[in-house]
Tab-separated table of C-alpha atoms in Angstrom:
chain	number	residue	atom	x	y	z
Q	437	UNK	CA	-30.553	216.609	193.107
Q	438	UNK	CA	-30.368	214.719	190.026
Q	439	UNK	CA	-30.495	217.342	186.653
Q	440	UNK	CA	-30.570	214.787	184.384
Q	441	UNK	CA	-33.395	214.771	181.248
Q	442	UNK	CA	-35.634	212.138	182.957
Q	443	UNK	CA	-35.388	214.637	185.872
Q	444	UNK	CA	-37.125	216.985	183.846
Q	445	UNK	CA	-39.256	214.829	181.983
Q	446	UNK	CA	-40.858	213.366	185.784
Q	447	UNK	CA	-41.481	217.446	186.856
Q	448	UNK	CA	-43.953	217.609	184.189
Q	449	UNK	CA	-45.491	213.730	184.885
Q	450	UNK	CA	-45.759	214.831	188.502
Q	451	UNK	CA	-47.251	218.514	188.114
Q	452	UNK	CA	-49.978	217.061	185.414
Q	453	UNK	CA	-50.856	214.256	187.860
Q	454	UNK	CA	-50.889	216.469	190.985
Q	455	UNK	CA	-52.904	219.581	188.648
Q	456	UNK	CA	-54.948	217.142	186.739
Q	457	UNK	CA	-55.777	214.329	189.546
Q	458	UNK	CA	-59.108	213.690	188.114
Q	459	UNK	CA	-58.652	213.188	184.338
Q	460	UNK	CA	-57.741	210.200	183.365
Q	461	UNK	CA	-54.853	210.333	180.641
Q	462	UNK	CA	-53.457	208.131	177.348
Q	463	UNK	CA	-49.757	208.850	177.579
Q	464	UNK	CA	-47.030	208.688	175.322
Q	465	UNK	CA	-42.926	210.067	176.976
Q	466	UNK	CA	-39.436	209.040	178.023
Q	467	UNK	CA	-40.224	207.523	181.312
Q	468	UNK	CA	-40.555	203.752	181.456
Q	469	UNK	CA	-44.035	204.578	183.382
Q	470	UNK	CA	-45.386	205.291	180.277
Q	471	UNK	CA	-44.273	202.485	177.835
Q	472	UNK	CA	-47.803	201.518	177.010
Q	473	UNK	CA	-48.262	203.770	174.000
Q	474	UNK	CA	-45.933	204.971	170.792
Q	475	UNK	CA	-44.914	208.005	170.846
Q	476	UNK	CA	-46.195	210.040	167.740
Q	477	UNK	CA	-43.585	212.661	165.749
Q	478	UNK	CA	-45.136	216.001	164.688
Q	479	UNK	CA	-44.661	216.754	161.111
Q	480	UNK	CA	-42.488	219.993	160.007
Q	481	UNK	CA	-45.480	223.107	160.095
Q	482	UNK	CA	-43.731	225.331	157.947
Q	483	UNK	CA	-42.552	222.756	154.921
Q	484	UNK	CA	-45.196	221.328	153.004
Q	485	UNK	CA	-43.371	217.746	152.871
Q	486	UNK	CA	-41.329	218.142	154.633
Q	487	UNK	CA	-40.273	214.786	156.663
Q	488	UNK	CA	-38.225	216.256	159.778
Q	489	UNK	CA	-40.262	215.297	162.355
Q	490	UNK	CA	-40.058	216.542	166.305
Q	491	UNK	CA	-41.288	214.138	168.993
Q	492	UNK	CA	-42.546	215.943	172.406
Q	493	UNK	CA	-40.978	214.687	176.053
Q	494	UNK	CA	-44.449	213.691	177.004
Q	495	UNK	CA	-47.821	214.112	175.700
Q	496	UNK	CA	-50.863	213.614	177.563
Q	497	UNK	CA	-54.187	213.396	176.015
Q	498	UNK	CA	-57.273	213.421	178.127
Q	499	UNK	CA	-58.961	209.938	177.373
Q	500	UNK	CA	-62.542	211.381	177.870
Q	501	UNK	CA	-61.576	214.852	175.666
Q	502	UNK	CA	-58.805	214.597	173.521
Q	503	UNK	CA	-59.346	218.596	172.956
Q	504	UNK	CA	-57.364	218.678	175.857
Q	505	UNK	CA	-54.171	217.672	175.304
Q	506	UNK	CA	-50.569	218.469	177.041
Q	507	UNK	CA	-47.635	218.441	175.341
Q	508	UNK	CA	-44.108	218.537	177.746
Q	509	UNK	CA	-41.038	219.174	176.644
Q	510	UNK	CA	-37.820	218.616	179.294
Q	511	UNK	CA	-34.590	220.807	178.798
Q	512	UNK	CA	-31.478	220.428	180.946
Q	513	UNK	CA	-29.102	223.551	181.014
Q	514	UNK	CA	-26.555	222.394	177.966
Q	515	UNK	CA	-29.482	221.031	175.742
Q	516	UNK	CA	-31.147	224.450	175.550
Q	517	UNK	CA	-27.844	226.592	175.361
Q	518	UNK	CA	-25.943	224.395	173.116
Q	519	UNK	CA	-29.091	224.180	170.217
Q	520	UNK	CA	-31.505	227.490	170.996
Q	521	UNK	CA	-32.076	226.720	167.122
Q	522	UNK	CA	-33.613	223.077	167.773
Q	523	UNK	CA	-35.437	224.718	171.139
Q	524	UNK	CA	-36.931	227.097	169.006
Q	525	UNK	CA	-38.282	224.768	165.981
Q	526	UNK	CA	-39.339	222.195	168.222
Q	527	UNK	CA	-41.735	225.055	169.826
Q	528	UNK	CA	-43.540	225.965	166.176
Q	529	UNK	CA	-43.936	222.205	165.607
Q	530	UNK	CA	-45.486	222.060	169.632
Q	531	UNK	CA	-47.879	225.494	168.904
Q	532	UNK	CA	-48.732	224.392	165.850
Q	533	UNK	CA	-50.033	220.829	166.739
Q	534	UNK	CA	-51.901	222.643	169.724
Q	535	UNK	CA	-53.410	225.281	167.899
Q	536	UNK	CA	-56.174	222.432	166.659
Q	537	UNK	CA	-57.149	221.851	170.455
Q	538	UNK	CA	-59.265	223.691	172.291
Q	539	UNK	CA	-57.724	223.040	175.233
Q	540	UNK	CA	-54.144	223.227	174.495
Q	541	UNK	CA	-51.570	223.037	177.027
Q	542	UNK	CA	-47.782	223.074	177.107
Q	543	UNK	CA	-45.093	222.585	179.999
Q	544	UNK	CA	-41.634	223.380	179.556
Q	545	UNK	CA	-39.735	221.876	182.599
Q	546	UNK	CA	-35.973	223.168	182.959
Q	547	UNK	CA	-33.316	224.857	185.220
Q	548	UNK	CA	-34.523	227.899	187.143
Q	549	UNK	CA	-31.472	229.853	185.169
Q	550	UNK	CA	-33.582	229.548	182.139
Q	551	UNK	CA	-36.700	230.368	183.167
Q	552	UNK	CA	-37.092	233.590	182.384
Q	553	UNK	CA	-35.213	233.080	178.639
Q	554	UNK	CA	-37.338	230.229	178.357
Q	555	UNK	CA	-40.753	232.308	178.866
Q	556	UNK	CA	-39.572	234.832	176.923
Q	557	UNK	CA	-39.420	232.669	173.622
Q	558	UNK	CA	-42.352	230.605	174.497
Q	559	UNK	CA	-44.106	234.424	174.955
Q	560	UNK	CA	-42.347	235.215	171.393
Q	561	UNK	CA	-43.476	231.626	169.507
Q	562	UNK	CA	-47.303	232.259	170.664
Q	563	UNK	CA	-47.499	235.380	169.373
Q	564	UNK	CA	-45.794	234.591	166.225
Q	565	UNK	CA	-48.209	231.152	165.759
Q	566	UNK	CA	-51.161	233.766	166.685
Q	567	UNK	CA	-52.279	231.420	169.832
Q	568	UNK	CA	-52.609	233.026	172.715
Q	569	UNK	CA	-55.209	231.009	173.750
Q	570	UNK	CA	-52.961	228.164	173.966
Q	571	UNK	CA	-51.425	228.464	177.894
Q	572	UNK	CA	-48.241	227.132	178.870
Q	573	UNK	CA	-46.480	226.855	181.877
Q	574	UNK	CA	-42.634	226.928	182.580
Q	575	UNK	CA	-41.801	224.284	186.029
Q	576	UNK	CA	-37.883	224.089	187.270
Q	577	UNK	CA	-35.784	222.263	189.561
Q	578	UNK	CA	-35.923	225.171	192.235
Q	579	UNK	CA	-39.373	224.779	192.427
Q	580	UNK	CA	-39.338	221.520	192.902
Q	581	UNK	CA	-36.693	221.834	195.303
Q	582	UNK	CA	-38.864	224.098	197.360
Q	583	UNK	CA	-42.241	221.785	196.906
Q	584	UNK	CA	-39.958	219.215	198.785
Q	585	UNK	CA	-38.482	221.736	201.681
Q	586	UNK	CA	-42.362	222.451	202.363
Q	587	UNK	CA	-43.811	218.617	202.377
């Protein structure tokens, strides 16, 4: 099984299309599949003027009701050990450009090793960005391992 960071990217392109089968989505991310729209950076949230800017895996914004909008963010094993720093400030730009939608969704997709680390911050960010209404969802390769062992 390929664990590369279009690997992760496709988990959350093929959970939102198998979840979400009836919504019809505009779509910005890393896969060539979606080459039709720019991607859009998200401005620093805790710098006024600041002009670091963090750019999601994949977005996906409901083309019927943008208040629900998906934001995915891939990770493979060294990219979220080597940087938890970046991991971390890319979530409070993430939370913080979801907080404005209603229907706010994000999907971390990674190796099963981090899941539980990886929950644990996301847990951590949403209660520090006050937005628990915001739901997110943590997909890995076992999983996706074990969709294929049951199809």
């Amino acid at each position: 099984m390929k664990n590369d960071h279009n690997f992760y990217v496709q988990l959350i392109n093929d959970y939102i299309l198998k979840t979400y089968p009836q919504n019809k989505f505009y779509w910005e991310s890393d896969l060539k599949v979606h080459s039709n729209v720019p991607k859009i950076p998200i401005a620093n949230p805790t710098k006024i003027g600041e002009r670091l800017l963090k750019i999601p895996d994949l977005v996906a914004v409901d083309q019927f009701d943008p208040s629900f909008t998906i934001l995915g963010e891939a990770k493979t094993f060294y990219d979220y050990l080597k940087d938890s720093q970046r991991v971390s400030e890319q979530l409070d730009y993430y939370f913080n450009r979801l907080k404005y939608k209603k229907k706010g969704l994000l999907i971390c997709a990674l190796p099963h090793a981090l899941k539980v680390q990886a929950s644990n911050l996301i847990n951590r960010k949403r209660n520090q960005w006050d937005v628990s209404q915001i739901k997110y969802i943590v997909l890995t390769d076992l999983e996706y391992a074990i969709n294929i062992l049951k199809n």
